[in-house]
XYZ file of C-alpha atoms in Angstrom:
707
model
C 99.088 69.492 120.163
C 98.701 73.101 118.806
C 94.566 72.736 119.083
C 95.078 72.496 122.831
C 96.245 76.193 122.944
C 92.228 77.471 124.026
C 93.267 75.950 127.486
C 94.965 79.193 128.086
C 91.763 81.273 127.373
C 89.809 79.144 130.058
C 92.572 79.593 132.252
C 92.227 83.595 131.932
C 88.399 82.652 132.365
C 88.856 80.738 135.584
C 90.993 83.279 137.376
C 89.047 86.447 136.604
C 85.804 84.673 137.770
C 87.436 83.878 141.012
C 88.918 87.305 141.183
C 85.310 88.925 140.708
C 84.088 86.870 143.374
C 86.477 87.725 145.833
C 86.600 91.685 144.823
C 82.430 91.080 145.407
C 83.310 89.508 148.818
C 85.309 92.276 149.926
C 83.165 95.316 148.878
C 80.340 93.496 150.925
C 81.943 94.338 154.075
C 81.243 97.490 156.031
C 84.108 100.340 155.589
C 83.528 101.257 159.519
C 82.906 104.490 160.618
C 82.441 108.076 158.655
C 85.706 108.865 159.963
C 87.526 105.550 158.609
C 85.905 106.007 155.317
C 87.337 109.525 155.128
C 91.067 108.039 156.048
C 90.435 105.548 153.115
C 88.908 107.879 151.157
C 92.238 110.062 151.381
C 94.472 106.979 150.624
C 92.517 106.088 147.639
C 92.830 109.657 146.368
C 96.632 109.881 146.642
C 97.398 106.556 145.371
C 95.205 107.394 142.375
C 97.072 110.540 141.926
C 100.435 108.770 142.037
C 99.578 106.216 139.465
C 97.955 108.521 137.039
C 101.384 110.742 137.085
C 103.660 107.861 137.271
C 101.696 106.318 134.040
C 102.094 109.431 132.391
C 105.725 110.026 132.822
C 106.279 106.196 131.837
C 104.213 106.525 128.738
C 106.607 109.085 127.374
C 109.516 106.741 127.991
C 107.753 103.609 126.401
C 106.642 105.993 123.277
C 110.019 106.731 122.439
C 111.268 103.012 123.255
C 108.434 102.214 121.069
C 109.518 104.572 117.757
C 113.268 103.010 118.434
C 112.251 99.018 118.110
C 109.678 100.048 115.172
C 112.363 101.990 113.379
C 115.178 99.247 114.001
C 112.504 96.294 112.994
C 110.883 97.703 109.672
C 114.203 99.157 108.524
C 116.015 96.237 108.756
C 113.201 94.056 106.913
C 112.691 92.214 110.172
C 116.266 91.010 110.085
C 117.718 92.930 113.288
C 114.452 92.768 115.236
C 111.132 90.637 114.667
C 108.396 93.168 113.423
C 106.325 91.730 115.910
C 108.258 92.697 119.009
C 107.744 96.803 119.356
C 103.542 95.991 119.259
C 104.457 93.219 122.045
C 106.548 95.456 123.899
C 103.499 97.735 124.325
C 101.072 94.871 125.205
C 103.031 93.434 127.672
C 103.783 97.130 129.297
C 99.883 97.614 129.066
C 98.977 94.436 130.665
C 101.988 94.794 133.252
C 100.190 98.535 134.304
C 96.809 96.809 134.510
C 97.669 94.325 136.903
C 99.466 96.448 139.170
C 96.386 98.957 138.877
C 93.523 96.497 139.337
C 95.704 95.017 142.605
C 95.875 98.736 143.894
C 92.278 99.556 143.496
C 90.969 96.586 145.132
C 93.470 97.215 148.381
C 92.642 100.908 148.607
C 88.743 99.642 148.848
C 90.141 97.079 151.621
C 92.048 98.968 154.030
C 89.029 100.314 155.991
C 86.803 97.187 155.733
C 89.638 94.810 156.743
C 90.240 97.335 160.158
C 86.348 97.112 160.722
C 86.370 93.380 160.123
C 89.357 92.894 162.677
C 86.667 94.868 165.025
C 84.735 91.962 164.994
C 87.081 89.083 164.860
C 90.487 88.125 164.121
C 89.710 85.668 161.595
C 87.197 87.822 159.774
C 89.951 90.479 159.360
C 92.505 87.727 157.747
C 89.496 86.832 155.497
C 88.729 90.084 154.259
C 92.447 90.852 153.667
C 93.264 87.756 152.071
C 90.276 88.128 149.867
C 91.810 91.280 148.999
C 94.961 89.604 148.131
C 93.340 86.909 146.155
C 92.044 89.793 143.744
C 95.135 90.669 143.195
C 97.092 86.994 142.471
C 94.362 85.794 140.286
C 93.943 89.180 138.063
C 97.834 88.637 137.598
C 97.754 85.105 136.773
C 94.963 85.972 134.608
C 95.979 88.620 132.654
C 99.266 86.933 132.010
C 98.247 83.880 130.574
C 95.742 85.878 128.587
C 98.677 88.151 127.023
C 100.622 84.855 126.104
C 97.309 83.021 124.874
C 96.497 85.892 122.396
C 99.974 86.555 121.185
C 100.259 82.667 120.396
C 96.947 82.846 118.502
C 97.532 85.725 116.683
C 101.083 84.517 115.108
C 100.050 80.892 114.736
C 96.436 81.421 113.047
C 96.214 85.042 112.145
C 100.011 85.245 110.760
C 100.373 81.662 109.650
C 103.588 81.171 111.324
C 103.353 77.567 112.158
C 107.311 76.623 112.720
C 107.270 76.128 116.650
C 111.307 77.367 116.729
C 109.982 80.623 114.993
C 107.566 81.204 117.437
C 109.318 80.301 120.553
C 111.848 83.428 119.091
C 109.464 85.535 118.633
C 107.704 85.420 122.056
C 110.822 85.017 123.900
C 111.241 88.961 122.891
C 107.498 89.534 124.196
C 108.828 89.830 127.787
C 110.494 93.257 127.478
C 107.850 95.619 127.878
C 106.266 93.824 131.223
C 109.543 93.692 132.651
C 110.474 97.484 131.466
C 106.589 98.408 133.030
C 107.520 96.451 136.328
C 110.955 97.945 136.751
C 109.358 101.402 137.026
C 106.356 100.553 138.811
C 108.775 98.536 141.523
C 111.185 101.317 141.485
C 108.680 104.417 141.715
C 106.307 102.985 144.112
C 109.517 101.552 146.342
C 110.815 105.087 146.140
C 107.336 106.791 147.180
C 106.468 104.021 150.069
C 110.476 104.218 151.749
C 110.618 108.001 151.237
C 107.312 108.151 153.620
C 107.960 105.298 155.841
C 111.176 106.643 156.850
C 110.197 110.135 157.053
C 107.246 109.296 159.496
C 109.527 106.935 161.381
C 112.578 109.269 162.083
C 110.525 112.196 163.331
C 107.323 110.753 164.592
C 108.299 107.652 166.545
C 112.304 108.743 167.526
C 112.047 111.997 167.654
C 108.609 113.192 168.949
C 107.999 109.760 170.636
C 104.377 109.172 168.773
C 102.827 105.741 167.793
C 103.334 104.549 164.494
C 100.500 105.649 162.162
C 99.485 108.180 164.720
C 97.016 110.897 163.054
C 99.191 113.750 164.311
C 101.947 112.302 162.057
C 101.888 114.542 158.641
C 103.588 111.795 156.919
C 100.788 108.884 157.945
C 98.523 109.412 154.999
C 101.615 109.500 152.516
C 102.990 106.434 154.406
C 99.569 104.418 154.000
C 99.901 105.787 149.990
C 102.961 104.247 149.471
C 101.754 100.545 150.799
C 99.447 100.910 148.152
C 101.581 101.940 145.254
C 104.569 100.224 146.141
C 103.771 96.730 147.711
C 100.646 96.396 145.829
C 100.881 98.035 142.214
C 104.600 97.795 141.809
C 104.498 94.253 143.353
C 101.642 93.018 141.033
C 103.784 94.322 137.993
C 106.398 92.637 139.101
C 105.444 89.169 139.345
C 103.153 89.569 136.470
C 106.362 90.068 134.465
C 107.955 87.009 136.446
C 104.996 84.541 135.487
C 105.330 85.830 132.052
C 108.737 85.518 131.618
C 109.518 82.530 133.143
C 107.039 81.315 130.506
C 108.392 82.708 127.680
C 111.600 81.566 128.212
C 110.509 77.958 128.277
C 108.564 78.709 125.223
C 111.627 79.368 123.265
C 114.289 76.665 125.132
C 111.454 73.856 124.481
C 111.397 74.443 120.742
C 114.838 74.349 120.571
C 115.035 70.953 122.870
C 113.175 69.628 119.785
C 109.607 69.431 121.894
C 107.922 71.481 119.004
C 104.453 72.415 120.044
C 104.284 70.211 122.998
C 107.097 71.979 124.709
C 105.063 75.381 123.934
C 101.765 73.856 125.359
C 103.292 72.402 128.271
C 104.350 75.334 130.465
C 100.517 76.885 129.515
C 99.024 73.602 130.471
C 101.020 73.703 133.793
C 99.998 77.370 134.574
C 96.036 76.496 133.747
C 96.717 73.828 136.640
C 98.311 75.733 138.685
C 95.155 78.437 138.952
C 92.907 75.654 139.565
C 94.836 74.031 142.354
C 95.248 78.108 143.800
C 91.825 78.359 144.054
C 91.349 75.067 145.987
C 94.294 75.841 148.234
C 92.578 79.160 148.884
C 89.617 77.902 150.806
C 91.714 76.452 153.167
C 93.060 79.839 154.421
C 91.253 80.590 157.787
C 92.382 80.902 161.345
C 90.814 80.572 165.137
C 89.814 83.899 167.118
C 92.990 83.326 169.451
C 95.359 82.680 167.004
C 99.060 83.340 167.762
C 101.615 84.490 164.888
C 103.046 80.815 164.500
C 98.990 79.554 163.923
C 98.030 82.334 161.232
C 101.628 81.373 159.547
C 99.977 77.946 159.611
C 97.107 78.831 157.959
C 98.428 80.698 155.382
C 100.947 77.992 154.725
C 98.009 74.890 154.566
C 96.750 77.009 151.600
C 99.973 77.229 149.335
C 101.343 73.756 150.396
C 98.286 72.024 149.867
C 97.951 74.228 146.018
C 101.613 72.757 145.344
C 100.684 69.489 146.131
C 97.626 69.496 143.686
C 100.003 70.870 140.987
C 102.577 68.122 141.539
C 99.620 65.520 140.816
C 98.537 67.248 138.100
C 101.863 67.840 136.587
C 102.923 64.374 136.595
C 99.826 63.953 134.082
C 100.392 66.620 132.442
C 103.740 65.948 131.256
C 102.658 62.161 130.402
C 99.871 63.142 128.324
C 101.805 65.927 126.406
C 105.457 64.731 126.176
C 104.875 60.879 125.884
C 107.530 58.421 126.509
C 109.471 59.621 123.462
C 109.864 62.572 125.080
C 111.403 61.888 128.454
C 108.067 63.210 130.453
C 109.454 61.983 133.984
C 112.465 63.659 133.421
C 110.406 66.586 132.503
C 107.925 66.378 135.586
C 111.166 65.934 137.766
C 112.437 69.241 136.673
C 109.116 70.810 137.639
C 108.900 69.317 140.961
C 112.167 70.593 141.372
C 110.789 74.046 140.960
C 107.515 73.241 143.322
C 109.479 71.904 146.264
C 112.378 74.492 145.414
C 109.693 77.428 145.572
C 108.009 76.036 149.308
C 111.969 75.473 150.658
C 112.861 79.102 149.567
C 109.361 80.474 151.248
C 110.254 78.331 154.253
C 113.658 79.460 154.675
C 112.671 82.923 153.754
C 109.944 82.548 156.892
C 112.533 81.140 159.306
C 115.156 84.193 158.605
C 112.337 87.122 158.722
C 109.879 85.622 161.036
C 109.812 86.443 165.006
C 108.786 83.130 165.881
C 112.095 81.875 165.088
C 115.408 82.560 166.485
C 117.131 84.630 163.923
C 114.729 87.243 164.274
C 114.002 87.319 167.998
C 117.936 87.292 168.426
C 117.719 90.588 166.241
C 115.520 92.209 169.013
C 117.925 91.115 171.324
C 120.605 93.270 170.036
C 118.378 96.350 170.648
C 119.390 96.193 174.054
C 123.052 97.636 173.330
C 121.982 100.112 170.881
C 121.094 100.871 167.063
C 124.480 100.212 165.737
C 124.302 96.858 167.076
C 120.708 96.310 165.440
C 122.177 96.905 162.224
C 124.949 94.855 162.598
C 122.879 92.006 163.396
C 120.501 92.634 160.644
C 123.066 92.854 157.555
C 124.908 89.528 159.078
C 121.398 87.874 159.193
C 120.786 89.009 155.674
C 124.155 87.613 154.282
C 124.049 84.445 156.190
C 120.594 84.022 154.750
C 121.652 83.826 151.054
C 123.285 80.379 151.802
C 120.113 78.598 151.730
C 118.532 80.226 148.951
C 121.291 79.691 146.777
C 121.812 76.375 147.829
C 118.141 75.606 146.695
C 118.329 76.903 143.380
C 121.549 75.250 142.963
C 120.512 71.904 143.432
C 117.121 72.871 141.731
C 119.322 73.564 138.373
C 121.500 70.772 138.384
C 118.693 68.307 139.417
C 116.163 69.740 137.043
C 119.183 69.805 134.017
C 120.242 66.092 133.885
C 116.830 64.578 134.858
C 115.448 66.428 131.644
C 118.211 64.912 129.590
C 121.180 66.972 129.946
C 124.952 65.556 130.132
C 128.280 67.085 130.915
C 128.747 67.445 127.288
C 127.449 70.785 125.860
C 128.777 71.437 122.725
C 129.478 68.762 119.429
C 132.256 68.998 117.084
C 131.158 72.084 115.376
C 131.071 74.018 118.790
C 127.159 74.127 118.597
C 124.904 73.422 121.446
C 123.939 69.337 121.869
C 120.497 68.398 121.749
C 120.941 66.999 125.160
C 122.176 70.119 126.484
C 119.127 72.088 124.931
C 116.632 69.492 126.817
C 118.619 70.156 129.898
C 117.882 73.647 129.689
C 114.259 73.105 129.276
C 114.206 71.248 132.417
C 115.539 74.176 133.870
C 112.856 76.706 132.334
C 110.261 74.642 133.266
C 111.262 74.164 136.683
C 110.878 77.969 136.837
C 107.632 77.795 135.459
C 106.773 74.853 138.116
C 107.934 77.108 140.820
C 105.485 79.916 140.175
C 102.620 77.942 138.816
C 100.947 78.769 142.106
C 101.508 82.153 141.887
C 97.958 82.937 142.524
C 97.754 81.852 145.875
C 100.969 82.842 146.754
C 100.702 86.535 145.572
C 97.204 86.570 147.597
C 99.323 86.096 150.781
C 101.769 88.668 149.875
C 99.313 91.307 148.670
C 97.273 90.654 151.683
C 100.269 92.371 153.913
C 100.098 96.023 152.791
C 96.362 96.090 153.046
C 96.916 94.473 156.965
C 99.508 97.205 157.361
C 96.777 99.778 156.031
C 94.075 98.454 158.318
C 96.604 99.227 161.465
C 96.924 102.493 160.316
C 93.302 103.000 160.066
C 92.122 101.800 163.283
C 94.823 103.949 164.932
C 94.038 107.020 163.379
C 90.432 106.297 163.718
C 90.769 105.956 167.517
C 89.418 102.366 167.601
C 89.864 100.410 170.599
C 93.456 98.596 171.305
C 92.255 95.002 170.760
C 91.589 95.849 166.804
C 95.009 97.412 166.917
C 96.602 94.528 168.690
C 94.794 92.173 165.685
C 95.712 94.281 163.105
C 99.074 94.048 164.047
C 99.261 90.606 164.342
C 97.916 90.464 160.432
C 100.463 93.174 159.600
C 103.424 91.079 161.486
C 102.387 87.865 159.251
C 102.257 90.275 156.249
C 105.925 91.092 156.753
C 106.929 87.411 156.702
C 104.353 86.507 154.179
C 105.871 89.515 151.635
C 109.563 88.429 152.412
C 108.313 84.749 151.206
C 106.533 86.427 148.088
C 109.916 88.162 147.248
C 111.987 85.179 147.880
C 109.697 83.374 144.962
C 110.140 86.222 142.743
C 114.232 86.075 143.210
C 114.222 82.512 143.085
C 112.135 82.047 139.977
C 114.495 85.078 138.452
C 117.531 83.509 138.633
C 115.685 80.007 136.699
C 114.207 82.487 134.586
C 117.417 84.609 133.586
C 119.622 81.564 133.154
C 117.063 80.363 130.372
C 116.955 83.945 129.004
C 120.475 83.987 128.974
C 120.746 80.598 127.009
C 118.125 81.689 124.450
C 120.069 84.928 123.908
C 123.351 82.515 122.992
C 121.566 80.257 120.760
C 119.329 83.367 118.993
C 122.931 85.342 118.393
C 124.959 81.936 117.219
C 122.098 81.245 114.649
C 122.286 84.748 113.202
C 126.229 84.649 112.584
C 128.305 82.222 110.837
C 131.412 82.887 113.135
C 131.526 80.827 115.836
C 131.474 82.937 118.794
C 133.766 82.315 121.779
C 131.414 81.942 125.202
C 133.872 80.583 127.695
C 135.322 82.643 131.006
C 138.763 82.185 128.958
C 137.554 84.962 126.351
C 138.391 88.350 128.022
C 135.517 90.512 126.443
C 133.274 87.715 128.316
C 135.674 88.241 131.564
C 135.092 91.920 131.066
C 131.350 91.823 130.401
C 130.883 89.505 134.056
C 132.707 92.661 135.834
C 130.608 94.924 134.079
C 127.614 93.105 135.228
C 128.494 92.832 138.873
C 129.021 96.612 138.631
C 125.511 96.879 137.547
C 124.348 95.117 140.724
C 125.572 97.664 142.830
C 125.061 100.938 141.122
C 121.703 99.985 140.375
C 121.284 99.295 144.199
C 122.874 102.810 144.734
C 120.875 104.986 142.538
C 117.897 103.103 144.399
C 119.026 103.706 148.122
C 120.102 107.244 147.126
C 116.615 107.942 145.905
C 114.914 106.880 148.895
C 117.763 109.118 150.733
C 116.905 111.835 148.724
C 113.030 111.543 148.702
C 113.031 110.792 152.797
C 115.301 113.621 153.628
C 112.704 116.135 152.126
C 109.725 114.619 154.371
C 112.079 114.473 157.146
C 112.156 118.123 156.931
C 108.431 118.730 156.034
C 107.441 116.775 158.998
C 109.721 118.751 161.554
C 108.383 122.225 159.871
C 104.912 121.136 160.298
C 105.577 119.976 163.916
C 107.320 123.220 164.559
C 105.177 125.841 162.938
C 101.834 124.414 162.805
C 100.055 124.891 166.669
C 97.846 122.643 167.787
C 99.061 119.580 165.891
C 100.515 117.127 169.233
C 97.452 118.479 171.025
C 94.952 117.165 168.574
C 93.663 120.638 167.960
C 94.921 120.899 164.835
C 95.319 118.455 161.813
C 98.517 118.318 159.929
C 99.047 119.088 156.092
C 98.821 115.371 154.710
C 98.289 116.646 151.438
C 101.832 118.714 151.361
C 103.968 114.922 152.385
C 101.378 113.030 149.756
C 102.846 115.716 147.033
C 106.653 115.515 148.199
C 106.815 111.910 147.863
C 105.045 111.794 144.320
C 107.443 114.328 142.952
C 110.346 112.412 144.973
C 109.432 109.142 143.445
C 108.704 110.418 139.704
C 112.207 112.523 139.399
C 114.455 109.695 141.037
C 112.768 106.627 139.389
C 113.843 107.199 135.489
C 117.996 107.013 135.715
C 117.773 103.421 137.421
C 115.068 101.972 135.420
C 117.045 103.196 132.100
C 120.562 101.426 133.592
C 118.824 97.878 132.655
C 118.557 99.315 129.214
C 121.618 101.480 128.263
C 124.200 99.127 130.036
C 123.327 95.835 128.153
C 123.397 97.915 124.904
C 126.333 99.628 125.245
C 128.364 96.759 126.218
C 127.016 94.702 123.363
C 128.214 97.579 120.738
C 131.745 97.744 122.538
C 132.267 94.326 123.423
C 130.152 92.169 121.407
C 127.610 89.607 121.776
C 130.155 87.464 123.951
C 130.735 90.827 126.204
C 126.616 90.527 126.670
C 126.825 87.155 127.771
C 129.676 87.907 130.464
C 127.266 90.831 131.310
C 124.098 88.432 132.120
C 126.450 86.187 133.662
C 127.550 88.999 136.582
C 124.277 90.752 136.756
C 122.307 87.334 137.304
C 124.586 85.451 140.128
C 125.407 89.133 142.315
C 121.701 90.602 141.600
C 120.399 87.292 142.807
C 122.819 87.165 146.090
C 122.167 90.783 146.893
C 118.289 90.757 146.333
C 117.896 87.517 148.938
C 120.227 89.523 151.215
C 118.599 92.748 151.360
C 115.170 91.092 151.370
C 115.747 89.029 154.172
C 117.787 91.617 156.192
C 114.916 94.161 155.884
C 112.146 91.720 156.693
C 114.313 90.512 160.061
C 114.561 94.374 160.685
C 111.003 94.928 160.325
C 109.901 92.203 162.344
C 112.473 92.524 165.604
C 110.622 95.969 165.838
C 107.431 94.051 165.612
C 108.533 91.798 168.759
C 109.741 94.456 170.556
C 106.386 96.211 170.263
C 104.505 92.823 171.315
C 105.608 93.286 174.536
C 109.534 92.004 174.430
C 112.655 94.250 175.610
C 110.893 97.204 176.847
C 107.857 97.359 174.573
C 106.728 100.356 173.033
C 108.613 103.620 173.727
C 111.360 101.903 175.278
C 115.362 102.637 174.152
C 115.083 99.307 172.794
C 112.141 100.030 170.482
C 113.752 103.379 169.264
C 116.920 101.379 168.256
C 114.466 98.495 166.407
C 112.735 101.553 164.609
C 116.541 102.718 163.627
C 117.037 99.267 162.230
C 113.575 98.714 160.702
C 114.414 102.355 158.798
C 117.823 101.031 157.350
C 115.808 97.973 156.250
C 112.765 99.699 154.746
C 114.785 100.807 151.366
C 116.484 97.359 151.364
C 113.503 95.014 151.417
C 110.858 97.199 149.240
C 113.045 99.235 147.395
C 116.206 97.962 146.228
C 116.112 94.085 147.115
C 113.069 93.426 144.901
C 113.925 95.375 142.196
C 116.801 93.507 141.110
C 115.076 90.291 140.434
C 113.453 92.679 137.553
C 116.777 94.352 136.589
C 118.220 90.512 135.921
C 115.363 89.696 133.377
C 115.170 92.797 131.924
C 118.733 92.905 131.076
C 118.361 89.617 129.567
C 115.523 90.620 127.516
C 116.676 93.808 126.118
C 119.988 91.826 125.184
C 117.826 89.433 123.389
C 115.615 92.208 121.396
C 118.750 94.171 120.294
C 120.814 90.997 119.426
C 120.627 91.623 116.071
C 121.656 95.328 116.300
C 124.596 94.061 118.595
C 125.941 91.568 115.583
C 125.281 94.140 113.419
C 127.920 97.142 115.093
C 130.151 95.989 117.818
C 133.661 96.835 118.279
C 135.478 93.534 119.464
């Protein structure tokens, strides 16, 4: 089966070709009036400046980590760390960065075009924004499958490594660079966008009583820049590492389970089919001019659901062709089906809890009748309640995929080693995660579309376009809030499956490299202590990211108030605010505050391992995976519901814009901003980065630990 790995390169070519076609389509639309072009150029300039400074900062950190990895790998003769890992760390980071950068470039060139298209028709605005999102979606999956295919080709053909187990072990370490870059991108971008958003809302809408995206607000441009660096570039890097991480983890589990090269080929082939099916599903995304929020959602869901169904059909043929009767192809197919169905189910329940077309968000909007406090209480309650559905879906997917793929209740043999049946069951869990992300091309397209629509609304407002245009962009923006929450749900759900696969990969690697029979049970004191540390890490990391937004937002609030007070003529439209000052403050704040939380994911697992040993690390990974998953779902859904409750009121309910209810909802939305766009989505990266760091440094931990 090793001769069929060229399919990865074909998948890359198809994805990039489709992305280029969509990019050309977007660029063919008009960018509108001279004023619209000027605003769009300012947003592009701010986004490019931030990413340049961010990548410069991250490059320094990457250089230090690369040198450390290089020293460990070559000083130990490859015993503590594969000599390929330092270079794979760099390539993973570069590809992740590139995915986010390309997505941001097309987004900043699409916002004014979407606003102009919306001035003509709602369907045209949807098509431009979705086409822009498609560029991001298919660039991510294309680069992901390319990175994996290049490394397999190098290891197998250039370096002559023909043992599938060895290839699987080496390649599972390759995800660290992508995860590390994604965490910096998510945290830094999230701090930037939410600092600007919170500052603009608190002073502009609540204190000054001016509309959202009003050109008189000094933080407006910074807010629009933040949508691109956080919700586009950050999200692209995030889902790139989710996509690559799930495939690499399945590689390692497949070889340990005895599937050989067939076990490695199947996730690559599944990713290829997912690309094809996502392209077909993209053609079904369209709507009518008088579309309601519900019909807009239906339009996007039609595309994603059709892509999922087609992928399921393809998966059946792939499993039979690649694995055959001798390798339980039907059980593995059921596992893939679990991932696809589980992903769609998570998407549906995320939509239910965050969209204003359903009762939970409508009820949350009604809570504004009694003030901001009840809005906040209601949002917290809704977010906590929403964890029930996601956790049960993931739990069901884990159990069904495990037993369907051949897993049994007996997990160790008389020697204490994992049984073959257990490893086969774990492969089922890993391939379920790949199945969940197989249609990432179109799923991410529906997610990345949201920030473009949001920016389009801002440009429409600042350019003074007719109210009808703003109503259309608001409808697209509200839809984008829901699809963004759904995209985060996919990322979080897949993270839980991938984290479990990586945890077991870590255990396998550690046990194979020591003659000591390690005690990984809950009765082990080091495992229990590690679990407490892992749970603590979730909360400390969230505290760091929330505090970072608070600190950066406070500086924006002070600056906006200063400009309103000192610059004469702003409120009368006689003088333009100093937009650049807010952009600069957000940039400095984000870059300064992003380093500490990102380093936690590397430092804590290593220090825990050096003190508690490999069993303590297993406890940490279990603790951070469980608590991180629940916290991420809670934060993302609560934040999405608060945002759409505000949009629901702005649509004319409970007094509409400018009412006391609206002001209360704005406060709730402000609390939810760092929840859904900074801390929440960063947690799924934290979960996987802790696992990959533990795998990469497993040799060091085995060689040096206290307990």
